[in-house]
Short mmCIF file of C-alpha atoms in Angstrom, two decimals:
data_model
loop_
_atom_site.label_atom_id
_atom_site.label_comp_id
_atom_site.label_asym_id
_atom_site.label_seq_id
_atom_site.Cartn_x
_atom_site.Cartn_y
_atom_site.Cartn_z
CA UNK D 631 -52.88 -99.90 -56.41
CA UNK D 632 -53.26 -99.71 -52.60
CA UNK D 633 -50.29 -98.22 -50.85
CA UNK D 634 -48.36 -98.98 -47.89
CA UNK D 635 -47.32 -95.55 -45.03
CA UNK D 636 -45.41 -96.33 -42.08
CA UNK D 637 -46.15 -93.37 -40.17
CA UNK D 638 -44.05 -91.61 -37.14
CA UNK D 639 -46.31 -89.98 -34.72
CA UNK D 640 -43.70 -88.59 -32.60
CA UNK D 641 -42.77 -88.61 -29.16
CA UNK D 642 -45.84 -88.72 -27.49
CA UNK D 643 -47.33 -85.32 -27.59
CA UNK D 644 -50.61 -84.45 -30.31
CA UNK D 645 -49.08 -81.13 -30.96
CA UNK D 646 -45.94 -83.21 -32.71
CA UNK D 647 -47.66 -84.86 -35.60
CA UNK D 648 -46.80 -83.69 -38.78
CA UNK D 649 -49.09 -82.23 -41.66
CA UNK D 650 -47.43 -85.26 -43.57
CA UNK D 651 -48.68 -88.05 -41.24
CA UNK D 652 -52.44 -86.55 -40.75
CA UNK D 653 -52.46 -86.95 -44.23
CA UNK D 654 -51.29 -90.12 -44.65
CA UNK D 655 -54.11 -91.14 -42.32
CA UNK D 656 -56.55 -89.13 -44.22
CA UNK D 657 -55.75 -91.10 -47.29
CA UNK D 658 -55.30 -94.81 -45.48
CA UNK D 659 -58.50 -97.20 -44.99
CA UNK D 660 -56.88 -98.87 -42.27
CA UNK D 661 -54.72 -97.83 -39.51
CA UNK D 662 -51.73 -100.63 -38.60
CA UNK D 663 -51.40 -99.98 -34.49
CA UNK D 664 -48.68 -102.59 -33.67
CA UNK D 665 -48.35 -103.61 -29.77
CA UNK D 666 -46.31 -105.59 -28.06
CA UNK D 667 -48.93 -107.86 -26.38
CA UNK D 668 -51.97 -108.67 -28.05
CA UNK D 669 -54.72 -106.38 -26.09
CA UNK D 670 -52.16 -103.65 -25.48
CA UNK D 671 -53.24 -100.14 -25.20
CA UNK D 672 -51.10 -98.23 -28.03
CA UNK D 673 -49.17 -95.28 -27.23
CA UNK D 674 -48.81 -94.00 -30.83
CA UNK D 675 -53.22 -94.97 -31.10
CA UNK D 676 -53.66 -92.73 -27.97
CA UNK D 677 -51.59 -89.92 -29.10
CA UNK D 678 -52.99 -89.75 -33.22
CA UNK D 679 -56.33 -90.03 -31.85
CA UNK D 680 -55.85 -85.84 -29.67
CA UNK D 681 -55.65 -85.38 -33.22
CA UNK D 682 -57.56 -87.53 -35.67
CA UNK D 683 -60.78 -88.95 -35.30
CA UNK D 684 -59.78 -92.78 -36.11
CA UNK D 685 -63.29 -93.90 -35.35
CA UNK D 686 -63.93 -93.67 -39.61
CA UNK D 687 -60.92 -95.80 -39.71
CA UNK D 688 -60.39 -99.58 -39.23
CA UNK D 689 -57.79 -99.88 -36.81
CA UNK D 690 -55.86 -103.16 -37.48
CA UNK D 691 -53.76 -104.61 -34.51
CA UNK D 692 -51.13 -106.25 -35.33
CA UNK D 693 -48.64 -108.09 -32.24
CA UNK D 694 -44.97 -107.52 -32.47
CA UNK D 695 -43.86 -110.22 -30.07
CA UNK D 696 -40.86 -109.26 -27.44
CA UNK D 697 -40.32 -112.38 -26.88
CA UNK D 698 -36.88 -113.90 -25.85
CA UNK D 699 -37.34 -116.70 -28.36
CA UNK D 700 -36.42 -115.25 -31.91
CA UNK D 701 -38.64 -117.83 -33.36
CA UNK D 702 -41.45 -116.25 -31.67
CA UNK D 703 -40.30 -112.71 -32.96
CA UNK D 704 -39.57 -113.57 -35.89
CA UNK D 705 -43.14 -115.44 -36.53
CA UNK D 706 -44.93 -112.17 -34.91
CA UNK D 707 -43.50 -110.00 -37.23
CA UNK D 708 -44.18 -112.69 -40.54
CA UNK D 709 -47.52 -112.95 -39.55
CA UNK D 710 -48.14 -108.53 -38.91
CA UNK D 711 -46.71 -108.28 -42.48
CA UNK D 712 -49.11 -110.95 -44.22
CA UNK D 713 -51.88 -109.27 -42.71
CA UNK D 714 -50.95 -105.90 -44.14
CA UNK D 715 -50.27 -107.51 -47.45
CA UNK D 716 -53.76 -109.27 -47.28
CA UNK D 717 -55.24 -105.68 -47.19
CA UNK D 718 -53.25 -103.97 -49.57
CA UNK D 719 -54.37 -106.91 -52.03
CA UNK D 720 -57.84 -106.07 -51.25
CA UNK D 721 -57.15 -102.90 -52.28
CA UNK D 722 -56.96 -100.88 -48.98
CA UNK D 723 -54.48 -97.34 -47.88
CA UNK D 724 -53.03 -98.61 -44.66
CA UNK D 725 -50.88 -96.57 -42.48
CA UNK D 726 -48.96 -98.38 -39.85
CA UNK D 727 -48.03 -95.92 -36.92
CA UNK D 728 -44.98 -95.70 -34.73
CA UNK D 729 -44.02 -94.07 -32.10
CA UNK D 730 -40.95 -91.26 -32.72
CA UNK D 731 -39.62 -91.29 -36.02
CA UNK D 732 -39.33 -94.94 -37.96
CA UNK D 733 -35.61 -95.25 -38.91
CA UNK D 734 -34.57 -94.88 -34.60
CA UNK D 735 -35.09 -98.05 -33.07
CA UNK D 736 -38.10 -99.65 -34.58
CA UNK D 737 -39.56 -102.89 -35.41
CA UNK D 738 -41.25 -101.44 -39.27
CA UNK D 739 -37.74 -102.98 -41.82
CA UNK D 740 -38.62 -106.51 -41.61
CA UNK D 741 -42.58 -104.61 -42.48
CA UNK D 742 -41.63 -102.38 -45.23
CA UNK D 743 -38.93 -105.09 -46.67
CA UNK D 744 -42.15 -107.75 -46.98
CA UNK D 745 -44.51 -104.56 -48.61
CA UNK D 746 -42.13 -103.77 -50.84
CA UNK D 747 -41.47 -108.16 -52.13
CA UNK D 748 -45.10 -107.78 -52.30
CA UNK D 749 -45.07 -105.14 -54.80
CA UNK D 750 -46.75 -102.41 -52.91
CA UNK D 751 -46.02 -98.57 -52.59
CA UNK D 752 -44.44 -97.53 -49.32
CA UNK D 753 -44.29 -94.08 -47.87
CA UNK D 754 -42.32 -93.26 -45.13
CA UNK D 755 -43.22 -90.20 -42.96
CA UNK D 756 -40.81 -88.80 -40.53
CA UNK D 757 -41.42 -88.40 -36.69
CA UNK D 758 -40.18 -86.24 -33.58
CA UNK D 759 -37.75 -88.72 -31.68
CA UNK D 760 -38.32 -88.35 -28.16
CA UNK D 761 -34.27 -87.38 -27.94
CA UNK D 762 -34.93 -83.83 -29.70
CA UNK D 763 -38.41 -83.36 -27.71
CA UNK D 764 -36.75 -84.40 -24.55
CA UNK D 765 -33.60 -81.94 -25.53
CA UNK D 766 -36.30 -78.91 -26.74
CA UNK D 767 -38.47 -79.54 -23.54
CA UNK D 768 -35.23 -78.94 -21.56
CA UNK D 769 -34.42 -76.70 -23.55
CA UNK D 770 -30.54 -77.91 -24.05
CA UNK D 771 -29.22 -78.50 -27.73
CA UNK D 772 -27.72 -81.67 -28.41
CA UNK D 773 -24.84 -80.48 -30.59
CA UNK D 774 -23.92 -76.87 -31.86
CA UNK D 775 -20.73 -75.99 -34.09
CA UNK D 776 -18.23 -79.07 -33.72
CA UNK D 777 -19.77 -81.24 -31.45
CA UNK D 778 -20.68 -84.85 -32.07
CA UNK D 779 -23.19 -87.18 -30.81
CA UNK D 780 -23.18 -90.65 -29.90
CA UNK D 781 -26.56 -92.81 -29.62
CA UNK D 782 -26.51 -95.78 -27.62
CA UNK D 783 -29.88 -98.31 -27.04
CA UNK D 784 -29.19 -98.47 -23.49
CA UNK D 785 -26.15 -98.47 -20.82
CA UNK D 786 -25.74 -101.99 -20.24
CA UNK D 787 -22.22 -103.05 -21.45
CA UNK D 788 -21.73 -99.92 -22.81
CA UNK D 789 -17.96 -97.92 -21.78
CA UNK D 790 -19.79 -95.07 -21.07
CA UNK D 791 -16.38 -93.67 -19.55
CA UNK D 792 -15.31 -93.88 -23.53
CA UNK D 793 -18.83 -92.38 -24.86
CA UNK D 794 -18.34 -89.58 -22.55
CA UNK D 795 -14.48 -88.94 -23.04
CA UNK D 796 -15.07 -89.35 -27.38
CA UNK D 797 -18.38 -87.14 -27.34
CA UNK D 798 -19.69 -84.12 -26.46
CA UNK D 799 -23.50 -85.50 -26.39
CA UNK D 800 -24.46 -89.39 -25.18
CA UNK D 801 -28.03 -90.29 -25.93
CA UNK D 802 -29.01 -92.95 -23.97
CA UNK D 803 -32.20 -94.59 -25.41
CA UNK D 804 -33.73 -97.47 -22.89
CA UNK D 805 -31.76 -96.24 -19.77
CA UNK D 806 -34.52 -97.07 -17.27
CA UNK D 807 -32.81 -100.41 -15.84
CA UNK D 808 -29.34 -99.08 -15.58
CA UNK D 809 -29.29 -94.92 -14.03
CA UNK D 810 -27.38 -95.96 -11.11
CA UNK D 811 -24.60 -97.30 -12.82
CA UNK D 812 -24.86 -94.28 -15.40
CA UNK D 813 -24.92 -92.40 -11.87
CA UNK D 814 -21.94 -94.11 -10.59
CA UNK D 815 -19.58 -94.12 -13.70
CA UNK D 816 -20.91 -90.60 -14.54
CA UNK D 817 -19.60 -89.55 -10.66
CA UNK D 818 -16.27 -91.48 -11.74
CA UNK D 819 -15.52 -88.67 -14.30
CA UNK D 820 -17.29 -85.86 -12.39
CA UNK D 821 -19.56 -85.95 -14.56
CA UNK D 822 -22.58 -86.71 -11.95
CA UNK D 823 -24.30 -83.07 -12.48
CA UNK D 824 -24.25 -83.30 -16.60
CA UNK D 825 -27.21 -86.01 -16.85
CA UNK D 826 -30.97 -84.80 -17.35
CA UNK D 827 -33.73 -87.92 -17.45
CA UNK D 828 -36.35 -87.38 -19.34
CA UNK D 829 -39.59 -90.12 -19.25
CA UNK D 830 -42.78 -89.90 -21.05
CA UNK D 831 -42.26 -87.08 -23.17
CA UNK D 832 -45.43 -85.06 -23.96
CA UNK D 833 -47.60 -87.47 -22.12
CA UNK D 834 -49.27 -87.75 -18.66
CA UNK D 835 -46.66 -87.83 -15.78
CA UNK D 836 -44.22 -86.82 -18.26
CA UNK D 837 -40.57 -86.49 -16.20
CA UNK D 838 -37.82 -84.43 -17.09
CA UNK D 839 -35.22 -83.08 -14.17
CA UNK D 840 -31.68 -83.77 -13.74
CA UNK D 841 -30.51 -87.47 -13.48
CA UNK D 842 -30.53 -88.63 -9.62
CA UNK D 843 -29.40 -91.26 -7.87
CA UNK D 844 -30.95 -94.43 -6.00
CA UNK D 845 -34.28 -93.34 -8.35
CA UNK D 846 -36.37 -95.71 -10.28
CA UNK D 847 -37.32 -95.10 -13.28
CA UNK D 848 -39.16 -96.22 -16.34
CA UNK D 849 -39.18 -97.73 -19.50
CA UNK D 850 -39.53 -94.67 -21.84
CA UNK D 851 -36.01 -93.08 -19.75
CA UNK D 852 -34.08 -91.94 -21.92
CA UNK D 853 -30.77 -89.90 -20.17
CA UNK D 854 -28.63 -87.12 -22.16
CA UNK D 855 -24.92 -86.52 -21.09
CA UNK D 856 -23.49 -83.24 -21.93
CA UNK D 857 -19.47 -83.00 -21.43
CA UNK D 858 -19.83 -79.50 -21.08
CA UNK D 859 -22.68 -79.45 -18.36
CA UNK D 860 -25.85 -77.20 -19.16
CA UNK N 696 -46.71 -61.24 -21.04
CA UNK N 697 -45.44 -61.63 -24.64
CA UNK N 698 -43.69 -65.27 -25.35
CA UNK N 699 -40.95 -66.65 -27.18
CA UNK N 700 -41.28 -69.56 -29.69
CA UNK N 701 -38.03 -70.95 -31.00
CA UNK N 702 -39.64 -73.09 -33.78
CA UNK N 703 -37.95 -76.22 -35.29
CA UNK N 704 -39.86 -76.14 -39.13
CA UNK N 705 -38.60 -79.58 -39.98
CA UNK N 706 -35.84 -80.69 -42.92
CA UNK N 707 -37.35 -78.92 -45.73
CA UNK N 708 -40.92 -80.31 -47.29
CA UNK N 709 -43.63 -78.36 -45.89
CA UNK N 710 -45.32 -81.80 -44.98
CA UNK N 711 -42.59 -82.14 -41.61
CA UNK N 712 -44.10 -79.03 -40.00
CA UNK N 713 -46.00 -80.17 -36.91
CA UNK N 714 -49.37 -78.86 -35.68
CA UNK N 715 -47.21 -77.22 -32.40
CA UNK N 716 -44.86 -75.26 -34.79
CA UNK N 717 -48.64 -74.32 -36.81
CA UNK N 718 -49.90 -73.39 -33.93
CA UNK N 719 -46.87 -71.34 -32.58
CA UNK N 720 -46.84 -69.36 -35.47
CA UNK N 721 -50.59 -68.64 -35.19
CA UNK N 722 -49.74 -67.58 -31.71
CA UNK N 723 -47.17 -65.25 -33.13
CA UNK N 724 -47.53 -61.48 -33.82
CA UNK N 725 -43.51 -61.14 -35.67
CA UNK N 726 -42.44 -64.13 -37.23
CA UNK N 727 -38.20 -63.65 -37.06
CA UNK N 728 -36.08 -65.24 -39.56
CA UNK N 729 -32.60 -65.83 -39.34
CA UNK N 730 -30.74 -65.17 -41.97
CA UNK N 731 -26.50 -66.07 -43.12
CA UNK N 732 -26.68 -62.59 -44.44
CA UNK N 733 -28.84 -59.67 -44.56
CA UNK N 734 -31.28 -60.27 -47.68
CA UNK N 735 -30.57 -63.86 -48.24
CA UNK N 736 -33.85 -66.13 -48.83
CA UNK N 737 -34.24 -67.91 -45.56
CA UNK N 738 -35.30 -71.98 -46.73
CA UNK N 739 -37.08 -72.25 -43.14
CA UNK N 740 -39.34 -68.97 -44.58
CA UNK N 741 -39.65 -70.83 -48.00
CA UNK N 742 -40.67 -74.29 -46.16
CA UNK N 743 -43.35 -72.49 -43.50
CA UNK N 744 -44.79 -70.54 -46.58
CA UNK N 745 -46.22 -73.59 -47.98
CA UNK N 746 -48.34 -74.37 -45.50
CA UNK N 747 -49.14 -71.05 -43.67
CA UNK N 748 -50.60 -67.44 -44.52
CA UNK N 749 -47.04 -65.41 -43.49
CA UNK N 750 -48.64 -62.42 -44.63
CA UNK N 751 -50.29 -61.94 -41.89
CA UNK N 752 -47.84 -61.51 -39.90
CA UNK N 753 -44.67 -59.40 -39.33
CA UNK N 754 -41.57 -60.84 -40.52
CA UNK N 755 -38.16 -59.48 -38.69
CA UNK N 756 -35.11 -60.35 -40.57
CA UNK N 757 -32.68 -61.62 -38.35
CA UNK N 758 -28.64 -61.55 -39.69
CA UNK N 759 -26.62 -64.85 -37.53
CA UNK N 760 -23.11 -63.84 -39.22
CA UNK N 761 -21.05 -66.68 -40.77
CA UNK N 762 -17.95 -64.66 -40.53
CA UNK N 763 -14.75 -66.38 -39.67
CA UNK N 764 -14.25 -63.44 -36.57
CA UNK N 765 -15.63 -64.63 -33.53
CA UNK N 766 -16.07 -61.07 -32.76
CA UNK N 767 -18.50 -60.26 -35.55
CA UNK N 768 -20.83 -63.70 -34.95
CA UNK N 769 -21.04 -62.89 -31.32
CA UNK N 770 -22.29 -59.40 -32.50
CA UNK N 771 -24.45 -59.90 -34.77
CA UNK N 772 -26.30 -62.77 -32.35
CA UNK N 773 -26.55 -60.05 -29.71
CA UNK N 774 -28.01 -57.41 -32.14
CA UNK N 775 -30.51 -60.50 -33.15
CA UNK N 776 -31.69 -61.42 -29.49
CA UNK N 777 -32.02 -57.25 -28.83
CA UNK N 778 -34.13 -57.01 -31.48
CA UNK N 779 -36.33 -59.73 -30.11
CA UNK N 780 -36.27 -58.43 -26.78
CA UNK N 781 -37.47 -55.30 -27.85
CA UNK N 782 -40.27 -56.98 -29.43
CA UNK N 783 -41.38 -59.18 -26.32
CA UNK N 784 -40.68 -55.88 -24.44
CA UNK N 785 -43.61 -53.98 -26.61
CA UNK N 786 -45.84 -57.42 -25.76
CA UNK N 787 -45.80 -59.15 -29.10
CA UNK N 788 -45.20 -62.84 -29.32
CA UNK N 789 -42.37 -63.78 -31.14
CA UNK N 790 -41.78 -66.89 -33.62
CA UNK N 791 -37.86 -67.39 -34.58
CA UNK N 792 -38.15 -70.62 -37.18
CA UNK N 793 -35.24 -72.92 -37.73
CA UNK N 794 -34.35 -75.32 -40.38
CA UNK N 795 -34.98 -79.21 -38.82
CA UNK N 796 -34.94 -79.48 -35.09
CA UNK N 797 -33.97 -76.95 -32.73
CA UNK N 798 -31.90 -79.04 -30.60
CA UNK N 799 -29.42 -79.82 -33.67
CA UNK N 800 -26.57 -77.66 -34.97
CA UNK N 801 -29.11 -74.73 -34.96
CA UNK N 802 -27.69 -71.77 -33.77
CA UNK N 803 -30.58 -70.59 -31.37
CA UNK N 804 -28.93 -71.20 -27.59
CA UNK N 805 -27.36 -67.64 -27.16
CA UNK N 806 -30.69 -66.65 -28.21
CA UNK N 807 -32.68 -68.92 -25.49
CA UNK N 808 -30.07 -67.13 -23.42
CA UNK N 809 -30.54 -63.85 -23.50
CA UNK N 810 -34.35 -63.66 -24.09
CA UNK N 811 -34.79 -66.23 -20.73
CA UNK N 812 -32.38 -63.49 -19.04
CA UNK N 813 -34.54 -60.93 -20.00
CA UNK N 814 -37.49 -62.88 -18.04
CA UNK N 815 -39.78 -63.97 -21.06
CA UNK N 816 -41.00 -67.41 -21.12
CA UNK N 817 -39.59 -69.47 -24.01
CA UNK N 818 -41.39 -72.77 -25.21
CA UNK N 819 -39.02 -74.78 -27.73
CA UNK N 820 -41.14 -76.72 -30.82
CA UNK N 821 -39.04 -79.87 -31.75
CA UNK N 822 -38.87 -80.10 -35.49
CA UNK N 823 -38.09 -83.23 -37.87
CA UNK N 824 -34.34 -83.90 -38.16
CA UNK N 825 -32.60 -83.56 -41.93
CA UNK N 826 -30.90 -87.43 -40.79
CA UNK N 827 -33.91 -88.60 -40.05
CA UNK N 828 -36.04 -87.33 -43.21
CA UNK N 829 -33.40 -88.90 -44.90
CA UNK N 830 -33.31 -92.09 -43.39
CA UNK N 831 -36.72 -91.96 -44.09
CA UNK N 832 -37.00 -91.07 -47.81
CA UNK N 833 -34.63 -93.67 -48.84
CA UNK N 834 -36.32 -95.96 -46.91
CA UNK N 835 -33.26 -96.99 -44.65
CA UNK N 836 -33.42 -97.57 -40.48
CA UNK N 837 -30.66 -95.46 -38.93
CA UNK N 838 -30.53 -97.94 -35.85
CA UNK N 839 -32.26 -101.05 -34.92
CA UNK N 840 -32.25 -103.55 -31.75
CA UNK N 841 -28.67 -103.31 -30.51
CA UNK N 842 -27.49 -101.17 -32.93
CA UNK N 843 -25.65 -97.43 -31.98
CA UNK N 844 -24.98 -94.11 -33.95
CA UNK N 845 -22.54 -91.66 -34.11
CA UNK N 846 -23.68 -87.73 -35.52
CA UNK N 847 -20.80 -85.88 -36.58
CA UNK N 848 -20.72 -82.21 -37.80
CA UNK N 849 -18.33 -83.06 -40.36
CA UNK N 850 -15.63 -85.22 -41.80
CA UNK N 851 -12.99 -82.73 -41.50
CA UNK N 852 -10.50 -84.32 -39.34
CA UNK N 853 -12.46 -87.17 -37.89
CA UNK N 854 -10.61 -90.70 -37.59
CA UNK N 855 -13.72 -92.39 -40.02
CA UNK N 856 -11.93 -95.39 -39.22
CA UNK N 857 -12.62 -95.44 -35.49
CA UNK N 858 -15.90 -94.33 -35.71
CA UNK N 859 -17.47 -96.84 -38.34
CA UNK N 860 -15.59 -99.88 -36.45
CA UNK N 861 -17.18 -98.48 -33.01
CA UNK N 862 -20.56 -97.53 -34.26
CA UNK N 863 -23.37 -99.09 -36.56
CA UNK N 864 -24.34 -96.03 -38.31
CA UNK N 865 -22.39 -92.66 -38.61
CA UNK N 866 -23.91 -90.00 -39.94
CA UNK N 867 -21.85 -86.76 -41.31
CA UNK N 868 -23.83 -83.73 -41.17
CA UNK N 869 -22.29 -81.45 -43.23
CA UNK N 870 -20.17 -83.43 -45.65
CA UNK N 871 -20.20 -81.39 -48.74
CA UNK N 872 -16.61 -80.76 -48.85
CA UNK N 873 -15.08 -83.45 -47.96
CA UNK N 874 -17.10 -86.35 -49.95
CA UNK N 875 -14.41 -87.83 -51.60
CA UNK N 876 -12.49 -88.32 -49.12
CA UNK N 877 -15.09 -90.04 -47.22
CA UNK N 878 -15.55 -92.27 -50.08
CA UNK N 879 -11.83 -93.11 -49.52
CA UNK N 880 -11.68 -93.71 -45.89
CA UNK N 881 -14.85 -96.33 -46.57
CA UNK N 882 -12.98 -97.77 -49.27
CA UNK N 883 -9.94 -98.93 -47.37
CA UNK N 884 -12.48 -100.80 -45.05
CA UNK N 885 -14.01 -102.04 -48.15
CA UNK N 886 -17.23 -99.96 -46.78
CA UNK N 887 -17.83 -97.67 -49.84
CA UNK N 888 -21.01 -99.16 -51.15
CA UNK N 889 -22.19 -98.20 -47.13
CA UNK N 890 -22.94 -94.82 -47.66
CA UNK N 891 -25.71 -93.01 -48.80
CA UNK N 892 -25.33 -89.12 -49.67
CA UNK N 893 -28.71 -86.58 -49.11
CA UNK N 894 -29.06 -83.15 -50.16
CA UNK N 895 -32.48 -80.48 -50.09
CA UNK N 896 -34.53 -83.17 -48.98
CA UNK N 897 -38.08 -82.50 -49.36
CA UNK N 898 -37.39 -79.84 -51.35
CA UNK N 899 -35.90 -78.76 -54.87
CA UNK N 900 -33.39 -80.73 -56.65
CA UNK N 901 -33.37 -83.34 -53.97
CA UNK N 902 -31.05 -85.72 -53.99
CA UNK N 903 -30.80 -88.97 -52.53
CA UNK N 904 -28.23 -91.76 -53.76
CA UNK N 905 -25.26 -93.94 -53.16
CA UNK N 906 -22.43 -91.49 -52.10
CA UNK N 907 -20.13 -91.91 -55.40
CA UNK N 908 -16.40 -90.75 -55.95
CA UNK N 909 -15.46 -87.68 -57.93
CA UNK N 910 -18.82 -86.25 -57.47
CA UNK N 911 -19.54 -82.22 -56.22
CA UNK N 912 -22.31 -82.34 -53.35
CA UNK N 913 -23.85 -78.82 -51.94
CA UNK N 914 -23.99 -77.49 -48.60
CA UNK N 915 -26.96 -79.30 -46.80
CA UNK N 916 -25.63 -82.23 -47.67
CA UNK N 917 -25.75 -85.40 -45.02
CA UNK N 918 -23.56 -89.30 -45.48
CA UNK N 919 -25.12 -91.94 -43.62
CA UNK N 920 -23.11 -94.79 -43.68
CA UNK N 921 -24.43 -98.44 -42.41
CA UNK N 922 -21.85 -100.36 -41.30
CA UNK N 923 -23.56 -103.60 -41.97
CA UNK N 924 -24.72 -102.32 -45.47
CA UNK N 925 -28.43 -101.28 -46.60
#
């Protein structure tokens, strides 16, 4: 029977696949590339293919709508499934790729939950997150001995004031919209200096410095708050 | 000039080591593992041996003391990063290799230290996390959409009650010894079918499952525990 792999490529650099997701590819007919926008170039196609020759695959795109109508997501994400289902039933490997590692902040449960009704095989292959890239290409360490780490999808709403106070580490995943108010509530706890940005991890115009204010940013920002300072 | 790798191998199956920490190693003249205690079998060795030919290069024992005298540890870490230094110094690259990712509760920042102080370059190779292998394996997300997570390096006095009300997903890193007592902090929330317990994953006598009362877990062994269930 054909099996399902939902494959982390990492943060965005070739040298971070894993042995375990070239060979997932290897033994998949069809690689899943899910975008956003129908059309989309694929971050996680661009970086597997420094490393993997996809042209003796058949790459399957597959729209994950960001829609701010649920309906619309939800129907996106019904209709990506059904077409993975349609060629496991023809008998076909697929591996669906994702960018980082698939259990932080991806769209693939709502995927592997409709596989797995369908009575297909899924594998699962771990990815670099772009947090512990950005950390290692700063090289900071999130956490050593008895400190703790809180991730947060992005600042807005967030107390950061209590993050900051109740952790050692704050991750902030999609901070691109918000780094002046991380700036300013940072500079509340004189904290302003303990923030490194990091965009684009492993990639072209990649962007990792301290965090700075009246700066834009993008939408792969993630920031990293260290109580201690670096 | 000789370089520094500090080399993250991944959570324990051979199949998480990246093509960077392959390639590293390949680099790599002396390949140094740290060790607990002088002739214990490092599991970062064990893992990289699967996949690579270590007999080709020199292996340098390195002993990170456990000890409870601050004294000792911060000893034995200095007699570990000389050693290293002496090595760059005669213009061998060196490989240190660490269990998951480097950036995590790994115990390689004095050693960044004092071999960046010593003016060698040092290039940090991000590794797959032991939370996120897990999350992986049994086929979980760790955080979707809105969702946040708190890492913790143990259970030992931490308020569980605070931290699964203020986060969607905690994870306990090194919860061996205090399992049952996590299972009772869940179960006064009426959370204690939340929690999943890990151990060796990807390697021997793994062990993934529903954490469960009056039951002995080892050393490497991780809760993650969904607030909203799995």
């Amino acid at each position: 029977m054909a099996k399902f792999y939902s494959v982390g490529v990492g943060a965005g650099d070739g040298s971070y696949i894993t042995l375990g997701a070239l060979r997932a590819l290897e033994k998949s007919d069809i690689i899943a590339v899910p975008s956003k926008k129908s059309g989309n170039k694929s971050t996680a196609l661009n970086i597997i293919s420094k490393e993997f020759d996809t042209s003796k695959k058949e790459l399957l795109e597959l729209e994950f709508s960001m829609s701010s109508d649920a309906k619309e997501r939800e129907l996106s994400r019904e209709k990506s499934a059904e077409r993975i289902i349609a060629a496991l039933k023809a008998g076909k490997n697929v591996a669906m790729i994702t960018l980082g590692d698939v259990s932080i902040y991806s769209t693939c449960s709502y995927v592997h939950g409709a596989v797995k009704n369908a009575g297909f095989e899924i594998e699962i292959i771990p990815g670099i997150t772009s947090f512990c890239a950005a950390a290692d290409k700063a090289r900071i360490s999130l956490c050593e001995g008895g400190e703790s780490v809180a991730i947060i999808p992005s600042a807005k709403g967030a107390d950061l004031e209590k993050y900051t106070a109740d952790f050692d580490t704050v991750i902030i995943m999609k901070a691109g919209a918000d780094t002046d108010g991380i700036y300013e509530a940072l500079k509340r706890r004189g904290m302003e200096s303990n923030a490194i940005v990091s965009s684009r991890v492993g990639m072209e115009n990649e962007l990792i410095e301290p965090l700075r204010e009246g700066k834009s940013y993008g939408y792969f920002t993630t920031v990293i708050i260290k109580k201690k300072g670096f």
